Structures are given as C-alpha cells and as structure tokens.
CSV table of C-alpha atoms in Angstrom, one decimal:
chain,number,residue,atom,x,y,z
A,1,MET,CA,-39.0,60.5,1.2
A,2,THR,CA,-35.6,60.5,-0.3
A,3,GLU,CA,-34.2,63.5,-2.2
A,4,ALA,CA,-34.3,61.5,-5.5
A,5,ALA,CA,-37.9,60.4,-4.9
A,6,ASP,CA,-38.9,64.0,-4.1
A,7,ARG,CA,-37.3,65.2,-7.3
A,8,ALA,CA,-39.1,62.7,-9.4
A,9,VAL,CA,-42.4,63.7,-7.8
A,10,THR,CA,-41.9,67.5,-8.3
A,11,THR,CA,-40.5,67.4,-11.8
A,12,VAL,CA,-43.0,65.0,-13.4
A,13,GLY,CA,-46.5,66.2,-14.6
A,14,ALA,CA,-48.1,68.1,-17.4
A,15,VAL,CA,-46.0,71.3,-17.9
A,16,PHE,CA,-48.6,73.9,-18.8
A,17,PRO,CA,-51.4,72.8,-16.3
A,18,ARG,CA,-48.8,72.9,-13.6
A,19,ALA,CA,-47.6,76.4,-14.5
A,20,LEU,CA,-51.0,77.9,-15.0
A,21,GLY,CA,-52.8,76.2,-12.1
A,22,ASP,CA,-56.5,77.1,-11.9
A,23,ASP,CA,-56.1,79.5,-14.9
A,24,PHE,CA,-55.6,76.5,-17.2
A,25,ALA,CA,-59.4,75.9,-17.1
A,26,ARG,CA,-59.9,79.4,-18.4
A,27,LEU,CA,-58.1,78.7,-21.7
A,28,HIS,CA,-60.4,78.0,-24.7
A,29,PRO,CA,-61.1,74.2,-24.9
A,30,MET,CA,-59.0,73.8,-28.0
A,31,MET,CA,-56.1,75.7,-26.3
A,32,GLN,CA,-56.5,73.3,-23.3
A,33,ARG,CA,-56.1,70.4,-25.7
A,34,ARG,CA,-53.1,71.9,-27.4
A,35,PHE,CA,-51.3,72.8,-24.2
A,36,GLY,CA,-52.4,69.7,-22.3
A,37,VAL,CA,-49.8,67.5,-24.1
A,38,SER,CA,-48.2,65.4,-21.4
A,39,ILE,CA,-46.8,61.9,-20.8
A,40,ASP,CA,-49.9,60.8,-19.0
A,41,GLY,CA,-52.1,62.3,-21.7
A,42,GLY,CA,-50.5,60.0,-24.3
A,43,TYR,CA,-50.8,62.2,-27.2
A,44,ALA,CA,-48.8,64.8,-29.1
A,45,CYS,CA,-49.8,68.0,-30.9
A,46,VAL,CA,-48.6,68.5,-34.5
A,47,GLY,CA,-49.4,71.7,-36.2
A,48,ARG,CA,-49.2,72.8,-39.9
A,49,GLY,CA,-49.9,76.1,-41.3
A,50,VAL,CA,-48.6,79.3,-42.7
A,51,MET,CA,-46.6,82.3,-41.3
A,52,THR,CA,-48.4,85.1,-43.1
A,53,SER,CA,-45.5,87.4,-42.1
A,54,ILE,CA,-41.9,86.9,-40.7
A,55,ARG,CA,-40.2,90.2,-40.0
A,56,ARG,CA,-36.9,91.3,-38.5
A,57,GLY,CA,-35.5,94.6,-37.3
A,58,PRO,CA,-33.0,96.9,-39.0
A,59,TRP,CA,-29.9,95.7,-40.9
A,60,TRP,CA,-27.8,95.6,-37.8
A,61,THR,CA,-29.9,92.9,-36.2
A,62,VAL,CA,-28.9,90.5,-38.9
A,63,PRO,CA,-25.5,89.4,-37.4
A,64,PHE,CA,-27.4,88.8,-34.0
A,65,LEU,CA,-30.0,86.7,-35.7
A,66,GLN,CA,-27.4,84.7,-37.8
A,67,PHE,CA,-25.5,83.9,-34.7
A,68,GLY,CA,-28.6,82.5,-33.1
A,69,ARG,CA,-29.3,80.4,-36.2
A,70,LEU,CA,-26.2,78.3,-35.6
A,71,ARG,CA,-27.9,76.4,-32.8
A,72,ASN,CA,-31.6,76.8,-33.9
A,73,ILE,CA,-32.2,79.7,-31.4
A,74,LEU,CA,-33.2,82.4,-33.8
A,75,ILE,CA,-34.4,82.7,-37.4
A,76,PRO,CA,-32.8,85.5,-39.6
A,77,ASP,CA,-35.2,84.9,-42.5
A,78,VAL,CA,-38.0,87.1,-43.6
A,79,GLY,CA,-41.0,86.4,-45.8
A,80,HIS,CA,-44.7,86.2,-46.4
A,81,ASP,CA,-46.9,83.1,-46.6
A,82,VAL,CA,-44.2,80.8,-45.4
A,83,PRO,CA,-45.3,77.2,-44.7
A,84,PHE,CA,-44.3,75.9,-41.2
A,85,THR,CA,-44.8,73.0,-38.8
A,86,ILE,CA,-44.7,72.9,-35.0
A,87,GLU,CA,-44.4,69.7,-33.0
A,88,ASN,CA,-45.1,69.3,-29.3
A,89,HIS,CA,-44.2,66.0,-27.6
A,90,ALA,CA,-43.8,65.1,-24.0
A,91,TYR,CA,-41.0,63.0,-22.6
A,92,LEU,CA,-38.8,62.4,-19.6
A,93,ASP,CA,-35.4,64.0,-20.0
A,94,PRO,CA,-32.2,62.3,-18.6
A,95,PHE,CA,-32.7,64.1,-15.3
A,96,GLY,CA,-36.2,62.8,-14.8
A,97,ARG,CA,-38.1,65.9,-15.7
A,98,GLU,CA,-41.3,66.0,-17.8
A,99,THR,CA,-40.3,68.0,-20.9
A,100,ILE,CA,-42.3,69.4,-23.8
A,101,THR,CA,-40.8,70.0,-27.2
A,102,PHE,CA,-41.6,73.2,-29.2
A,103,VAL,CA,-39.9,72.6,-32.5
A,104,ARG,CA,-40.8,74.9,-35.4
A,105,GLU,CA,-39.6,74.4,-39.0
A,106,TYR,CA,-40.0,76.9,-41.8
A,107,ARG,CA,-39.8,76.2,-45.5
A,108,LEU,CA,-38.9,79.4,-47.4
A,109,PRO,CA,-39.2,79.2,-51.2
A,110,GLY,CA,-35.9,78.6,-52.9
A,111,ARG,CA,-34.1,77.4,-49.8
A,112,ARG,CA,-32.5,74.0,-49.9
A,113,ARG,CA,-32.7,73.6,-46.1
A,114,ALA,CA,-35.5,74.5,-43.7
A,115,SER,CA,-35.0,77.0,-41.0
A,116,ARG,CA,-35.7,75.6,-37.5
A,117,PHE,CA,-36.3,77.0,-34.1
A,118,ASP,CA,-35.8,74.5,-31.2
A,119,ALA,CA,-37.2,74.9,-27.7
A,120,THR,CA,-37.9,72.4,-24.8
A,121,MET,CA,-39.8,73.4,-21.7
A,122,VAL,CA,-39.7,72.1,-18.1
A,123,VAL,CA,-41.1,73.3,-14.8
A,124,ASP,CA,-38.6,74.5,-12.1
A,125,PRO,CA,-40.2,72.9,-9.0
A,126,ALA,CA,-38.4,75.3,-6.6
A,127,ARG,CA,-40.0,78.4,-8.2
A,128,GLY,CA,-43.0,77.0,-10.1
A,129,THR,CA,-41.7,78.6,-13.2
A,130,VAL,CA,-41.5,77.3,-16.7
A,131,VAL,CA,-37.9,77.2,-18.0
A,132,ASP,CA,-37.6,77.3,-21.8
A,133,TYR,CA,-34.3,75.8,-23.0
A,134,LEU,CA,-33.5,77.3,-26.4
A,135,GLY,CA,-31.5,75.7,-29.2
A,136,THR,CA,-30.1,72.3,-30.1
A,137,HIS,CA,-27.8,72.2,-27.0
A,138,GLN,CA,-30.1,73.9,-24.4
A,139,HIS,CA,-27.4,76.6,-23.9
A,140,LEU,CA,-29.9,79.3,-23.2
A,141,ALA,CA,-32.4,78.9,-20.3
A,142,VAL,CA,-35.2,81.5,-20.3
A,143,ASP,CA,-37.8,82.0,-17.6
A,144,LEU,CA,-41.4,82.3,-18.9
A,145,ALA,CA,-44.5,83.9,-17.4
A,146,PHE,CA,-48.0,82.9,-18.6
A,147,GLY,CA,-51.4,84.6,-18.5
A,148,VAL,CA,-54.8,83.7,-19.8
A,149,GLU,CA,-56.8,86.4,-21.6
A,150,ALA,CA,-60.5,87.0,-21.4
A,151,ASP,CA,-61.1,85.3,-24.7
A,152,GLY,CA,-59.3,82.1,-23.6
A,153,SER,CA,-56.1,82.9,-25.4
A,154,LEU,CA,-52.6,82.4,-23.9
A,155,LEU,CA,-50.1,85.2,-23.4
A,156,LEU,CA,-46.5,84.3,-22.9
A,157,ARG,CA,-43.7,86.7,-21.8
A,158,SER,CA,-40.0,85.9,-21.5
A,159,GLY,CA,-37.9,87.0,-18.6
A,160,GLN,CA,-34.4,86.4,-17.4
A,161,GLN,CA,-31.9,84.4,-19.6
A,162,ARG,CA,-29.0,82.3,-18.4
A,163,PHE,CA,-26.2,80.9,-20.5
A,164,ARG,CA,-25.1,77.3,-19.6
A,165,GLU,CA,-22.2,75.4,-21.1
A,166,GLY,CA,-19.8,73.4,-19.1
A,167,ALA,CA,-18.2,75.6,-16.4
A,168,LEU,CA,-19.8,78.7,-17.9
A,169,ASP,CA,-22.9,79.7,-16.0
A,170,PHE,CA,-24.0,83.3,-16.1
A,171,ARG,CA,-27.0,85.6,-16.6
A,172,PHE,CA,-27.2,86.7,-20.1
A,173,PRO,CA,-27.1,90.5,-20.4
A,174,MET,CA,-30.4,91.7,-21.7
A,175,LEU,CA,-28.7,94.5,-23.6
A,176,GLY,CA,-27.5,91.9,-26.0
A,177,SER,CA,-30.8,90.0,-26.2
A,178,GLY,CA,-34.5,90.6,-26.3
A,179,TYR,CA,-37.8,90.0,-24.5
A,180,ALA,CA,-40.4,87.9,-26.3
A,181,GLU,CA,-44.1,88.3,-26.1
A,182,LEU,CA,-46.3,85.7,-27.7
A,183,ARG,CA,-50.1,85.5,-28.1
A,184,GLU,CA,-51.8,82.4,-29.2
A,185,ARG,CA,-55.6,81.9,-29.6
A,186,PHE,CA,-58.1,79.6,-31.3
A,187,ASP,CA,-60.2,81.1,-34.0
A,188,ASP,CA,-63.7,79.4,-33.7
A,189,GLU,CA,-64.9,80.9,-37.0
A,190,ALA,CA,-61.9,79.7,-39.1
A,191,GLY,CA,-61.2,76.6,-37.0
A,192,VAL,CA,-57.5,77.4,-36.8
A,193,TYR,CA,-55.0,78.5,-34.1
A,194,ARG,CA,-53.5,82.0,-34.6
A,195,VAL,CA,-50.1,83.0,-33.2
A,196,ARG,CA,-48.2,86.3,-33.0
A,197,LEU,CA,-44.7,86.8,-31.6
A,198,GLU,CA,-42.5,89.9,-31.2
A,199,VAL,CA,-39.0,90.0,-29.8
A,200,ARG,CA,-37.8,93.5,-28.6
A,201,ASN,CA,-34.7,94.9,-27.0
A,202,ARG,CA,-35.4,97.5,-24.3
A,203,VAL,CA,-32.8,99.8,-25.9
A,204,PHE,CA,-32.8,99.0,-29.6
A,205,GLY,CA,-36.5,98.1,-30.1
A,206,PHE,CA,-37.9,95.5,-32.5
A,207,LEU,CA,-35.6,92.5,-33.3
A,208,PHE,CA,-37.8,89.8,-34.8
A,209,GLY,CA,-41.4,88.7,-35.1
A,210,TYR,CA,-44.0,86.6,-36.9
A,211,GLU,CA,-47.6,86.0,-37.2
A,212,GLY,CA,-49.6,83.2,-38.7
A,213,TRP,CA,-52.1,80.4,-38.4
A,214,PHE,CA,-52.0,76.6,-38.2
A,215,GLU,CA,-54.2,73.6,-37.8
A,216,CYS,CA,-53.4,70.7,-35.3
A,217,GLU,CA,-53.6,67.0,-35.2
A,218,PHE,CA,-53.4,65.1,-31.9
A,219,PRO,CA,-51.9,61.8,-32.6
A,220,ASP,CA,-51.8,59.1,-29.9
A,221,THR,CA,-48.1,58.5,-29.1
A,222,THR,CA,-45.7,58.1,-26.3
A,223,GLU,CA,-42.6,58.2,-28.5
A,224,VAL,CA,-40.7,61.4,-29.5
A,225,PRO,CA,-39.1,61.4,-32.9
A,226,GLN,CA,-35.3,61.5,-32.4
A,227,HIS,CA,-34.8,64.4,-34.7
A,228,LEU,CA,-36.8,66.6,-32.3
A,229,LEU,CA,-34.8,65.9,-29.2
A,230,PRO,CA,-31.9,68.2,-28.1
A,231,LYS,CA,-28.4,67.0,-28.8
A,232,ARG,CA,-27.5,68.0,-25.2
A,233,HIS,CA,-29.7,68.3,-22.1
A,234,GLU,CA,-28.9,70.9,-19.4
A,235,ALA,CA,-29.5,70.0,-15.7
A,236,ARG,CA,-29.3,73.6,-14.4
A,237,TYR,CA,-32.4,75.7,-14.4
C-alpha cells in the first residue's frame, strides 16, 4: 500500500467512535447519535438551547479572553440565560482527514454581533488521539482525552497545546493557558442535552466556564455550510 493510500485509510472514519473504541457503545443512545456524526452517517447535529450561566475568572483574565476572541478561540462575555447554537458537521479537510465541526454561537442581549467559538476535530492516526484545532485559522492544536461515565455521559479533558502558524511550531506554555474539563449528558426526563465546561489554570485557578442545555436536530446532509469551515487548515497534529 502506498503512503498516500495508507494515510487516507487511517484518517477517514467517524471521529468519536474511533477515539472511544468499545466505550462508544457505553454512551447513552442519544449521546451515541450526537457524537456519531460522520461522513458515512450522512447526517449533522444542530443544537439550540440556553446557556444558563457563562462565567469568567477575576478581572485579570479579561485581556487573556479578549485576545482569544480575535480568532474565535475564547469568549470573554458573561451572562445568564443566553441563547446559543452548536453545529456539528462531518467533512474531509484538504489533507484527506475526516473532520468534525464544533461551532458554538452565543447571542447576548444588546450585542449587535454574536460571540462565536470555533473548533474542528480530527484523529491523529499515529497516536489514536483526537486533536482539537481551535479558532478560525486552526492556530492552536489541543490533545483531547475522553471517558464515558456510568450514566452514559461523556467526559472530555484537554491536554497539551501546540501553536502552529507558518514556520512557528511550538508547545504552548500551560502557564499562559488553561486545561478544560467538559461533561455532557442526556437528560431523559427533560429530553434535552446538558453540558458543563470549566477551564482552569494550574497556578491561577478558574478562567472561564459555562453550563446549559440544548435540544438537537439531526438533518440528513453531506454538505457543510461554508461559514462553519475554518479559514485555514493546519496539516500538523
């Protein structure tokens, strides 16, 4: 098999089932549907709901969050009962890798423009790790680790972060960044998904977090809306 053919085989396939392996079947059935979005599946996941709380750390975190806002990497806003959407679509990126979009958009009252958080995820075939590219230009590559809880919920933790832009290629110092922990579950009684995220710095503590709920539709589609795609794709994991 040629190197190109081998690359195509190892980089195509549903991202989360590949990452979780046998544990994928332990997810709640509605979580399996949500995180089973793939090219072969032929459907997307579009969620609409409310962030009951969006919080940030002390005043000195604001410049850090504002900087991340420039490329849709972080959200400096705070609020309660904020409407939001999240869109997950599967597509092949320019390097032949199956990719999943995680684009969240928040509509704060009184704001002319929505706040947006862009992420796209692929599997690094060499390590079997999901790599989360953050922002409109995929400048920040973050390793993700997943676990399935006893109630069928998903636990996500972020790891090492690497900055990639042209000749620049370095591990981002975690003193200037944060580790994320996200829990998502399906609430059978309410019929909604519930999500909670916290980003913390090992030295400075809490930086940013949110929690809320949303409902999902699963439209049949193989097309990704252009406004959800990154402006630049990064080949390096």
